[in-house]
Structures are given as structure tokens and as C-alpha cells.
JSON list of C-alpha atoms and ligand atoms in Angstrom, two decimals:
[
{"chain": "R", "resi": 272, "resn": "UNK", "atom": "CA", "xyz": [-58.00, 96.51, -19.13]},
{"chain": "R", "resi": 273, "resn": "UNK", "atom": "CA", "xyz": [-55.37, 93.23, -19.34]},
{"chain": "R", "resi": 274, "resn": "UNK", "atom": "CA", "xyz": [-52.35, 94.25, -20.23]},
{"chain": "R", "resi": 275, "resn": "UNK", "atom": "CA", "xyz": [-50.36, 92.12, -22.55]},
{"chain": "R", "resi": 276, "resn": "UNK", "atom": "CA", "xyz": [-47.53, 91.59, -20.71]},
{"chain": "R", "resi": 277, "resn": "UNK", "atom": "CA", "xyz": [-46.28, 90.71, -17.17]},
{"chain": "R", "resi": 278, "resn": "UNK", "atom": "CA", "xyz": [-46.71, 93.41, -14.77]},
{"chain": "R", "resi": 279, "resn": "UNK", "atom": "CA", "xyz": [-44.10, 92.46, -12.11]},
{"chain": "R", "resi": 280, "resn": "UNK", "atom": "CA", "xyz": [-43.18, 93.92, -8.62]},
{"chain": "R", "resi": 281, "resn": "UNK", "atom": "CA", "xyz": [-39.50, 94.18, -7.49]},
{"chain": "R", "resi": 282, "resn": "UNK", "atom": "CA", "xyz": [-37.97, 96.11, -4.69]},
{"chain": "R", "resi": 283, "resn": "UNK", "atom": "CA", "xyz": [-37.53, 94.96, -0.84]},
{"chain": "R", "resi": 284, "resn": "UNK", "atom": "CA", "xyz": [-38.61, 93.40, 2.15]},
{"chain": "R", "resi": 285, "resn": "UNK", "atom": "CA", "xyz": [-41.64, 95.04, 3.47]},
{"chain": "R", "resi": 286, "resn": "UNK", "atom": "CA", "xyz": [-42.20, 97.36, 0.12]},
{"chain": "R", "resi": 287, "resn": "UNK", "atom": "CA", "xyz": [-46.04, 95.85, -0.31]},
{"chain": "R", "resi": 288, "resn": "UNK", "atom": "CA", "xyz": [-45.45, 93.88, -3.10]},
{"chain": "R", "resi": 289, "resn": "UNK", "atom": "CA", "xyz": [-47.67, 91.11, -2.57]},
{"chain": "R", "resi": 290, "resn": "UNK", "atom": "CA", "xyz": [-50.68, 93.45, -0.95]},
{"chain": "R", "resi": 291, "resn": "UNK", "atom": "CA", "xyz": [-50.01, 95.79, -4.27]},
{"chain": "R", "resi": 292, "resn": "UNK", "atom": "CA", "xyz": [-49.76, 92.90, -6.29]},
{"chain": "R", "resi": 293, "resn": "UNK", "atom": "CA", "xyz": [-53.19, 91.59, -5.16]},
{"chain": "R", "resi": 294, "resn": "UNK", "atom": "CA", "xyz": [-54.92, 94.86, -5.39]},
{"chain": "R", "resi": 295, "resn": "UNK", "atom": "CA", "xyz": [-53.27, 95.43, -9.19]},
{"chain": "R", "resi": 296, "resn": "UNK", "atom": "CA", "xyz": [-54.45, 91.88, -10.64]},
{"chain": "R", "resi": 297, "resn": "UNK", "atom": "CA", "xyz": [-57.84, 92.79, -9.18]},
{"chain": "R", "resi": 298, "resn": "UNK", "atom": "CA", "xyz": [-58.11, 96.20, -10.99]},
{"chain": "R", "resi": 299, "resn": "UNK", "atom": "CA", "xyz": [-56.17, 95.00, -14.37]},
{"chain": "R", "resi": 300, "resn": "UNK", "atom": "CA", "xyz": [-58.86, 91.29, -13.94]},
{"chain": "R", "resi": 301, "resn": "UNK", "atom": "CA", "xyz": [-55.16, 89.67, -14.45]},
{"chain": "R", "resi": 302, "resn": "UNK", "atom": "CA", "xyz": [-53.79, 86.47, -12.47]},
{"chain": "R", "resi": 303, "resn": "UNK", "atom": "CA", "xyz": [-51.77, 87.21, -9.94]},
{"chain": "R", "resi": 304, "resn": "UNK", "atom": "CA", "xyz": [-48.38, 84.95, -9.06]},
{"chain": "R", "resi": 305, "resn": "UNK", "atom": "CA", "xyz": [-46.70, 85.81, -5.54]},
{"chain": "R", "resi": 306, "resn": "UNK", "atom": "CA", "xyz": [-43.45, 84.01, -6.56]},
{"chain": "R", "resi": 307, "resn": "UNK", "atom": "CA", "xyz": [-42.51, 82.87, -2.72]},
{"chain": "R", "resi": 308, "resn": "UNK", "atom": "CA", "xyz": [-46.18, 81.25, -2.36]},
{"chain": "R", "resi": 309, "resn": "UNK", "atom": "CA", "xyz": [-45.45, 80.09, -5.71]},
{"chain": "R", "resi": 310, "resn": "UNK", "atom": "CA", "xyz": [-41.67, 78.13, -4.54]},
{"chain": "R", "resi": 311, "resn": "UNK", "atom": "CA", "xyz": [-43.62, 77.38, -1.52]},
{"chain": "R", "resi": 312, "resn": "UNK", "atom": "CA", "xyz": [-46.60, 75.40, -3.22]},
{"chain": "R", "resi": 313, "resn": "UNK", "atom": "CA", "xyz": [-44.15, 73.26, -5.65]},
{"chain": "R", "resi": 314, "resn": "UNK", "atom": "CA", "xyz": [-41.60, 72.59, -2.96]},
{"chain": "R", "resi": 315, "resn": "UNK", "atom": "CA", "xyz": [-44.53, 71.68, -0.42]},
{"chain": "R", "resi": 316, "resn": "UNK", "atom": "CA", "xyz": [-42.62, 73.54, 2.43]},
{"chain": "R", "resi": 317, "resn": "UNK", "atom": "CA", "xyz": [-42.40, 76.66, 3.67]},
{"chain": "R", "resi": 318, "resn": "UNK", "atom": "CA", "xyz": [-39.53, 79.13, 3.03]},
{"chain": "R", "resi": 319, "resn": "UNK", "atom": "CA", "xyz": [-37.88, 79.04, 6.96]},
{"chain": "R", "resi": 320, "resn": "UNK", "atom": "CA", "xyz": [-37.89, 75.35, 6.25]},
{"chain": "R", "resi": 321, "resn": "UNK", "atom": "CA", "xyz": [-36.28, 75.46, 3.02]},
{"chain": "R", "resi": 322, "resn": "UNK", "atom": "CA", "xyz": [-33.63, 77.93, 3.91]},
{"chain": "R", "resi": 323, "resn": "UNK", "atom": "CA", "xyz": [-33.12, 75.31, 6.92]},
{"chain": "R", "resi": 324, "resn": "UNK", "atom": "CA", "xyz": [-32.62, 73.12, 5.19]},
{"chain": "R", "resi": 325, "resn": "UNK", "atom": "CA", "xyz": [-31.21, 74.07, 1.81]},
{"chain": "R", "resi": 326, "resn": "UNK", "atom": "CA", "xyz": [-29.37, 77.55, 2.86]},
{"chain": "R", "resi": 327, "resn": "UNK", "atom": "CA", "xyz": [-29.94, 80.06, 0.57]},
{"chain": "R", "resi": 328, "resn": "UNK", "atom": "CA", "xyz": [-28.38, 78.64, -2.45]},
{"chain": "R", "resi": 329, "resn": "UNK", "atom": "CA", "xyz": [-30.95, 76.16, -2.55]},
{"chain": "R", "resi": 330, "resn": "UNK", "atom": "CA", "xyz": [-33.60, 78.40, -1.62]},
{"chain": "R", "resi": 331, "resn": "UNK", "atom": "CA", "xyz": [-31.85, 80.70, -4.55]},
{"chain": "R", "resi": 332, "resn": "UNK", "atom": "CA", "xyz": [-32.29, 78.32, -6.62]},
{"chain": "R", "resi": 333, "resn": "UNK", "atom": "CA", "xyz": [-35.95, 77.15, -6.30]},
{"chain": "R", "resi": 334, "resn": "UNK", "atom": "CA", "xyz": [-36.23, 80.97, -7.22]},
{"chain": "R", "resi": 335, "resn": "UNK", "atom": "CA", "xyz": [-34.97, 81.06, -10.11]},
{"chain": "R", "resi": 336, "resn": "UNK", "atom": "CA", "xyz": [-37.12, 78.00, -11.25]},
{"chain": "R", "resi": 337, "resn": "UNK", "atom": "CA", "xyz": [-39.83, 78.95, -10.70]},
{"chain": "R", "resi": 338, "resn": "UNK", "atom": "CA", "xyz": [-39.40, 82.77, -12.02]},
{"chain": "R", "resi": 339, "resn": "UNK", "atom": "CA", "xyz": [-38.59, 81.27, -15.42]},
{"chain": "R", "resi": 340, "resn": "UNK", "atom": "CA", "xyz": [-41.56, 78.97, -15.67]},
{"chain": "R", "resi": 341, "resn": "UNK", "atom": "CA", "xyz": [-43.55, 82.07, -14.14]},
{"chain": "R", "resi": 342, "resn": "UNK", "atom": "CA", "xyz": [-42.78, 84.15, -16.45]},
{"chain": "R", "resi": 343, "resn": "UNK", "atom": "CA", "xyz": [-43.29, 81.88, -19.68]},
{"chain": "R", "resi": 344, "resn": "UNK", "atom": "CA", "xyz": [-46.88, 81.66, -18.62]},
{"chain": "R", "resi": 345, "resn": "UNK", "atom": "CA", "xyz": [-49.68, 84.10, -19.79]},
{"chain": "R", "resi": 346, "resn": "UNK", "atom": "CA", "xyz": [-49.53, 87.45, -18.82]},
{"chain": "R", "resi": 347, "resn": "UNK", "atom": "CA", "xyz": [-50.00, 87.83, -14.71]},
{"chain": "R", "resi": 348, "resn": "UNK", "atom": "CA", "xyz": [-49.22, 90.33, -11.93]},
{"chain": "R", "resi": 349, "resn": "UNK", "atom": "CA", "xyz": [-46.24, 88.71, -10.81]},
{"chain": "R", "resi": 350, "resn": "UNK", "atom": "CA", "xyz": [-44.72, 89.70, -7.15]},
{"chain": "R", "resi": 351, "resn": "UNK", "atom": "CA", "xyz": [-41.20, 88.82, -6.30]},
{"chain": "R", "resi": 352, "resn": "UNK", "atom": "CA", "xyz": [-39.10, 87.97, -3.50]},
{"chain": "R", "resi": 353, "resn": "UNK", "atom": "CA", "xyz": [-36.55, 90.73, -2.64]},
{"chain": "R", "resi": 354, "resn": "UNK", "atom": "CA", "xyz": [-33.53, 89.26, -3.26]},
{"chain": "R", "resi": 355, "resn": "UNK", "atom": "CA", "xyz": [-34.90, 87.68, -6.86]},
{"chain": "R", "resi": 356, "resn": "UNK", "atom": "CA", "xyz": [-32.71, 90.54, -8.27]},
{"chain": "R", "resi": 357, "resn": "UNK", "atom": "CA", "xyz": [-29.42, 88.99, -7.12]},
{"chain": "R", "resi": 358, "resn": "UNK", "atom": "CA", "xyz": [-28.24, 87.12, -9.88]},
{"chain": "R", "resi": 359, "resn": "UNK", "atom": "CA", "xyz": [-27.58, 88.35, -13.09]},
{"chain": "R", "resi": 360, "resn": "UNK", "atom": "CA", "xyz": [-29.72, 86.06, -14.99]},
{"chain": "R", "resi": 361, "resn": "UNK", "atom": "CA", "xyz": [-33.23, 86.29, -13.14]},
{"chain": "R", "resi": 362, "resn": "UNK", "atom": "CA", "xyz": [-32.88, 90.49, -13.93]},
{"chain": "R", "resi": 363, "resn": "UNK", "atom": "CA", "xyz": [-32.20, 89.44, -17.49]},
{"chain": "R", "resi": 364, "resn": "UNK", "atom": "CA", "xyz": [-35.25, 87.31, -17.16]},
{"chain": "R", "resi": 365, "resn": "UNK", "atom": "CA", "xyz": [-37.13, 90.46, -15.45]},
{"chain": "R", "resi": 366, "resn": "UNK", "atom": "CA", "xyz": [-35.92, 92.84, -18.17]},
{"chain": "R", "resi": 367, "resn": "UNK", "atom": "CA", "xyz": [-37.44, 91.01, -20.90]},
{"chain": "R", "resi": 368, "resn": "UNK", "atom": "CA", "xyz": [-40.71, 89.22, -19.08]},
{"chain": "R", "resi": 369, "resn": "UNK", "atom": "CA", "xyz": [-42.44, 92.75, -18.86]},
{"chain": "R", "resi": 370, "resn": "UNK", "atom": "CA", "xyz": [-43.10, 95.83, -17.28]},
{"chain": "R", "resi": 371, "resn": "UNK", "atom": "CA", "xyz": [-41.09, 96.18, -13.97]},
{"chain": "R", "resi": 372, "resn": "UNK", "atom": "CA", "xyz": [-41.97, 98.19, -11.54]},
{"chain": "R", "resi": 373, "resn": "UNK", "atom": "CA", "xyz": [-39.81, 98.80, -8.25]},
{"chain": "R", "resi": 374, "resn": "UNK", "atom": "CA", "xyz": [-41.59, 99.82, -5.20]},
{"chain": "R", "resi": 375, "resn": "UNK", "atom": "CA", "xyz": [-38.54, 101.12, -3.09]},
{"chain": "R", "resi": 376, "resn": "UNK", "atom": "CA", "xyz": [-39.02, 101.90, 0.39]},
{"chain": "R", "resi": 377, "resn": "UNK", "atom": "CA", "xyz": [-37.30, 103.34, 3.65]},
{"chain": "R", "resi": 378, "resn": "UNK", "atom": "CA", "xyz": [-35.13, 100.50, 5.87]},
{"chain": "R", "resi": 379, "resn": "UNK", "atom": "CA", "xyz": [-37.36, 102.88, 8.57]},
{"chain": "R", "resi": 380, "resn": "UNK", "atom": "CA", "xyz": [-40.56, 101.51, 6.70]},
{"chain": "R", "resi": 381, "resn": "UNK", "atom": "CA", "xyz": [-39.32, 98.05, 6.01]},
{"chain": "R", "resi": 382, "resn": "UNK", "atom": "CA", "xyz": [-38.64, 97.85, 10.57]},
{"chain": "R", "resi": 383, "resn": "UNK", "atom": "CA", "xyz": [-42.12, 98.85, 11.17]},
{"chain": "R", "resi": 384, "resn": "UNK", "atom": "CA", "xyz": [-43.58, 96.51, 8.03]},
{"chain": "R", "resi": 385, "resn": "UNK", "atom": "CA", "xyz": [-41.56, 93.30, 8.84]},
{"chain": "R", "resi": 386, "resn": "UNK", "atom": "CA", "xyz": [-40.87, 94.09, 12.96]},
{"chain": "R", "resi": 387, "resn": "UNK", "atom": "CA", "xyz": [-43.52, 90.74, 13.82]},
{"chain": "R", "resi": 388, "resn": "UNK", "atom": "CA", "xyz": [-43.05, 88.50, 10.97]},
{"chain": "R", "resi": 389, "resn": "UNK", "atom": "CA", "xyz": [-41.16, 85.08, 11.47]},
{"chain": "R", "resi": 390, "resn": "UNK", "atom": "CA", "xyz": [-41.50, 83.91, 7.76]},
{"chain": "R", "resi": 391, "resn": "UNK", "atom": "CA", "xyz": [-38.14, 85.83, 6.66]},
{"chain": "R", "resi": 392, "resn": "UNK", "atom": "CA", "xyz": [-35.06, 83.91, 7.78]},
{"chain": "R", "resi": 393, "resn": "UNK", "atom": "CA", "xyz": [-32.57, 86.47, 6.27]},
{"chain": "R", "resi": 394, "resn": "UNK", "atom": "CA", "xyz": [-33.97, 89.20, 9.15]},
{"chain": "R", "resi": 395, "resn": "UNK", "atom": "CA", "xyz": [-33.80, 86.46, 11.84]},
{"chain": "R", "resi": 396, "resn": "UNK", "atom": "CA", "xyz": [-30.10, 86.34, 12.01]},
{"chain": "R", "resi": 397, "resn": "UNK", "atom": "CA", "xyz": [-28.82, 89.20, 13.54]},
{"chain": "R", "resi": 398, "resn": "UNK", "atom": "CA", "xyz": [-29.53, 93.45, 13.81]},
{"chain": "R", "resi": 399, "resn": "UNK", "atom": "CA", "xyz": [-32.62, 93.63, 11.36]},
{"chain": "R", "resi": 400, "resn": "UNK", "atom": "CA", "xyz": [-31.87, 97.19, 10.84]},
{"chain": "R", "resi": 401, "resn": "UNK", "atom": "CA", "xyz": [-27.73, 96.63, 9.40]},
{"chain": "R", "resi": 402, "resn": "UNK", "atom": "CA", "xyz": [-29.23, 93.53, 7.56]},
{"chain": "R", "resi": 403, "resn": "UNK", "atom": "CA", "xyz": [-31.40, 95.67, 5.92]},
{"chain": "R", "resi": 404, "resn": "UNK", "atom": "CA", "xyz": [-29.00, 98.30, 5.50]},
{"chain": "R", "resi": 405, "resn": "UNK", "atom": "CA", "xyz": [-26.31, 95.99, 3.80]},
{"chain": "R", "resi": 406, "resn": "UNK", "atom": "CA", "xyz": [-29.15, 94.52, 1.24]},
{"chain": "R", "resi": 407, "resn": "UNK", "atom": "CA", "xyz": [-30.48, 98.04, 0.46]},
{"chain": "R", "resi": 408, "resn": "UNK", "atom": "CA", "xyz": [-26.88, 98.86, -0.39]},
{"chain": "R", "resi": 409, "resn": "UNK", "atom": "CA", "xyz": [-26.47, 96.00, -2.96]},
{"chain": "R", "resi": 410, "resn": "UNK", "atom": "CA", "xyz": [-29.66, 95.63, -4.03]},
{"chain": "R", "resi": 411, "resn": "UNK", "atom": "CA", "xyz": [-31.30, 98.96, -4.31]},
{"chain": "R", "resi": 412, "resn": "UNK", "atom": "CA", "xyz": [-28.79, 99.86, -7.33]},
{"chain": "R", "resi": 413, "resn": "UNK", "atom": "CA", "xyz": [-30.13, 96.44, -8.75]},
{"chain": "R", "resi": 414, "resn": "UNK", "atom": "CA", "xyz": [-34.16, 96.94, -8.39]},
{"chain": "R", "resi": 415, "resn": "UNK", "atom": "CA", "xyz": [-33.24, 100.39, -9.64]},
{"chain": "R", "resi": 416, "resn": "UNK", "atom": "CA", "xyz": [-31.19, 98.64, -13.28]},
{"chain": "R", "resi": 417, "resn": "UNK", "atom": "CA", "xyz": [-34.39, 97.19, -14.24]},
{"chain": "R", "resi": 418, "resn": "UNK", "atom": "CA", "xyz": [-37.53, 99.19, -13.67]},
{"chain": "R", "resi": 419, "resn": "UNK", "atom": "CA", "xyz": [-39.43, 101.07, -15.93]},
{"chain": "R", "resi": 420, "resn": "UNK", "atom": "CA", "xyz": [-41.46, 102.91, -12.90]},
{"chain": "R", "resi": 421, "resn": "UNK", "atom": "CA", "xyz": [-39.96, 103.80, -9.92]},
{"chain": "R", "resi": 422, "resn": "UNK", "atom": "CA", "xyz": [-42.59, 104.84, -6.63]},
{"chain": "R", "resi": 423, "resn": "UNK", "atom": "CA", "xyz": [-41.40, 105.36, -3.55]},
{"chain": "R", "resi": 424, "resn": "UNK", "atom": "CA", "xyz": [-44.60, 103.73, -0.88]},
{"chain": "R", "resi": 425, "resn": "UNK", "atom": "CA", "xyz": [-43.00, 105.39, 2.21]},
{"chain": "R", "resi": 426, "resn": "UNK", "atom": "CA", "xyz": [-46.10, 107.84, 1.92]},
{"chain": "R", "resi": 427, "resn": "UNK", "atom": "CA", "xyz": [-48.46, 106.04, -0.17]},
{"chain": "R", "resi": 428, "resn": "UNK", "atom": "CA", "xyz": [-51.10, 104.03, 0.84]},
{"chain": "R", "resi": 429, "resn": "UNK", "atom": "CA", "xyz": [-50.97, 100.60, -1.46]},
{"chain": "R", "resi": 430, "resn": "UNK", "atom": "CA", "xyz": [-54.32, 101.91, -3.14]},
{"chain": "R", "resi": 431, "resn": "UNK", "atom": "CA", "xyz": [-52.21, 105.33, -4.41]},
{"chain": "R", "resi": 432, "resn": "UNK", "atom": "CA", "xyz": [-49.59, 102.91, -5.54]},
{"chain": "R", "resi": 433, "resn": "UNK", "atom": "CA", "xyz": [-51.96, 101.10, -7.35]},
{"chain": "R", "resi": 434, "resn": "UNK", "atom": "CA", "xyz": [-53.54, 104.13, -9.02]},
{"chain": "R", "resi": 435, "resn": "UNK", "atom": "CA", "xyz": [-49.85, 105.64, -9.96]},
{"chain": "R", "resi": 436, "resn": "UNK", "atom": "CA", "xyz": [-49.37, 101.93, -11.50]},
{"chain": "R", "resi": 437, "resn": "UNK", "atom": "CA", "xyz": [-52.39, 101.78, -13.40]},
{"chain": "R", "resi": 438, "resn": "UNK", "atom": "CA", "xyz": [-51.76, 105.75, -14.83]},
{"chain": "R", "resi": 439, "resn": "UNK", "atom": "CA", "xyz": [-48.72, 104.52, -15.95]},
{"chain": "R", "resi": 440, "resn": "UNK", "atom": "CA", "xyz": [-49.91, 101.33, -17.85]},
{"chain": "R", "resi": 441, "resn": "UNK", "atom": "CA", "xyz": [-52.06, 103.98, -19.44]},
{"chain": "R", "resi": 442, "resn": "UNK", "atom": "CA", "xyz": [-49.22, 105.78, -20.71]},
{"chain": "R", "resi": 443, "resn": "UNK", "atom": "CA", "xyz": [-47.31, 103.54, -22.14]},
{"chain": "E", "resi": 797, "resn": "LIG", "atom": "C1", "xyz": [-36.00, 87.56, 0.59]},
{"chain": "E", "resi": 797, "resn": "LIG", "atom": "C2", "xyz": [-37.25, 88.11, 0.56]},
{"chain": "E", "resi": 797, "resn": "LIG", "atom": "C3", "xyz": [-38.47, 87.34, 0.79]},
{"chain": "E", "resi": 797, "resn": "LIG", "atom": "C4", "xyz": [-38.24, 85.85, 0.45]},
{"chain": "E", "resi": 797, "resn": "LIG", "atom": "C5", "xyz": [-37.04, 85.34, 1.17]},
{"chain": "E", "resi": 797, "resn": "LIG", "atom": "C6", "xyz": [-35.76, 86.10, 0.81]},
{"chain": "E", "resi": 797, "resn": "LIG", "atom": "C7", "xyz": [-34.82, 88.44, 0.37]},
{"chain": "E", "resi": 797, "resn": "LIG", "atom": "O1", "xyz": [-39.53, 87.85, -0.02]},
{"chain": "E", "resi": 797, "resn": "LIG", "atom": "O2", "xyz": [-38.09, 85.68, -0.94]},
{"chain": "E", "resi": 797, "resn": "LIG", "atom": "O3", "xyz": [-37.29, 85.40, 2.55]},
{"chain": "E", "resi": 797, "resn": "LIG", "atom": "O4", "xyz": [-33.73, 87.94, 0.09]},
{"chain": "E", "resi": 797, "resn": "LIG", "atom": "O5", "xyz": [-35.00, 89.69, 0.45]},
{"chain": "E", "resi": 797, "resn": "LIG", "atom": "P1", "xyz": [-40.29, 89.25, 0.30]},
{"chain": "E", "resi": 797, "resn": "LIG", "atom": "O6", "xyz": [-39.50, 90.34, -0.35]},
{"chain": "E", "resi": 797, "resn": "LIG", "atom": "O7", "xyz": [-41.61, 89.06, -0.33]},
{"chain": "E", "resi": 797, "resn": "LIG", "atom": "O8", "xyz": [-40.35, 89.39, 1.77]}
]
């Protein structure tokens, strides 16, 4: 069944938010938002070019846009970027826009997940594995402030993820 609220995914780089995210809004027959297609669709470029060309702040920015206008829509399966918790006001925005749920994951998981991909500028800078370290410091604590679920995916198939999700949704 719908749920009334936002269901939305936090957590990092590689945690299967977006393949989760998918599979949820099919089960749940909810729309489902992947907020970096989204920033990419209204900006009309893709997110290598924007940080390219805007850094992060600008990139950072976009975000927050278009998480606010997200989440004043109907209720959707909403995916986030992994550094959408960053800034105080976007987790406020979180808090209050619905169910959270933070799908943490290993920086061993997130090397194997993300070891091909060319679409994340913030890995293509230096090590992958301190980068990933230093965020997972920061921003673990973060995801962590704001969920009302916690599953850890390291040994979860994204279908058991979605079935823990859904159980939960049941619960509550
Ligand atoms: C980012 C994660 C990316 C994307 C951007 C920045 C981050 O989203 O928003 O590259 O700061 O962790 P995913 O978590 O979907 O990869």
C-alpha cells in the first residue's frame, strides 16, 4: 500500500539507494525521485559537468533546491545524493519530509560498488579509499541523526533491503 508520506533513502556512495529506491516505489506503486537525476534534468547537465563548472558549492546548492521542491510534492520514494546530509538545513528538511531510512554500508562495499563509475567527481580526486574514509567519518554520524531505520546492505541483497523496508512501514 502508498504510504502517506515520503519514504526517503540516505546513507553513502555505493549504499544502493537508487536500485532500492526503484525496487521500493515499485512494491509501495509510489513515484520515485532520484534527487541527482532530478538536479541533473532541471540543470540540463550532468553532475561531472556541474561540479566543473560550479565546484561543489554550486553543485551544493542545486541540491538543496531541488530537495525542498522534492519534498513539497506528493508523497514519493525519494533517493538522495550522499552528501545531501551536509548542511544543517537539508537534514532539517529530511527530518520532517518523512520516513528516513539510512542504508549504511562498508567503505570495503562502497570500492567494489563505485570502483568503474566516472559520474562521481568527489572519488575522482585522489585515494578513493581515504576519500571515502574521511566522508564516512563526518557523515556517517549525520545519516545516523536522522533515520528512523537503520540496515546495514553489506550482506543484503537490495530485494532483502526492500523486504526489511516494507516490514517496517508495516510497523509503524
Ligand atoms: C555525492 C554523492 C553522489 C552525488 C554527488 C556527490 C556525495 O550521489 O550527489 O556526486 O557527496 O557523496 P550518490 O550518493 O547517489 O552517489
Amino acid at each position: 500500500m502508498p504510504l502517506l508520506q515520503h519514504l526517503i533513502l540516505v546513507g553513502p556512495m555505493g549504499a544502493g539507494k537508487s536500485t532500492i529506491g526503484r525496487l521500493l516505489s515499485d512494491q509501495l506503486q509510489m513515484d520515485f525521485v532520484d534527487l541527482d537525476k532530478e538536479i541533473e534534468q532541471r540543470s540540463g547537465a550532468t553532475i561531472p559537468w556541474i561540479f566543473d563548472i560550479e565546484g561543489e558549492t554550486g553543485f551544493r546548492e542545486r541540491e538543496s533546491i531541488a530537495l525542498e521542491e522534492v519534498l513539497a510534492e506528493p508523497a514519493k520514494v525519494v533517493a538522495t545524493g550522499g552528501g545531501c546530509v551536509l548542511k544543517l538545513d537539508n537534514r532539517t528538511k529530511l527530518e520532517a519530509g518523512g520516513l528516513v531510512v539510512y542504508l549504511s554500508t562498508s567503505v570495503e562495499q562502497q570500492l567494489i560498488r563505485t570502483a568503474k563509475d566516472k559520474n562521481r567527481p568527489l572519488l575522482q580526486t585522489g585515494n578513493p579509499e581515504q576519500i571515502l574514509n574521511d566522508m564516512a567519518k563526518v557523515r556517517n554520524p549525520l545519516y545516523a541523526s536522522i533515520a528512523d531505520l537503520i540496515i546495514d546492505t553489506n550482506a543484503k541483497s537490495p530485494k532483502l533491503v526492500v523486504q526489511d523496508i516494507i516490514h517496517f512501514t508495516q510497523t509503524i
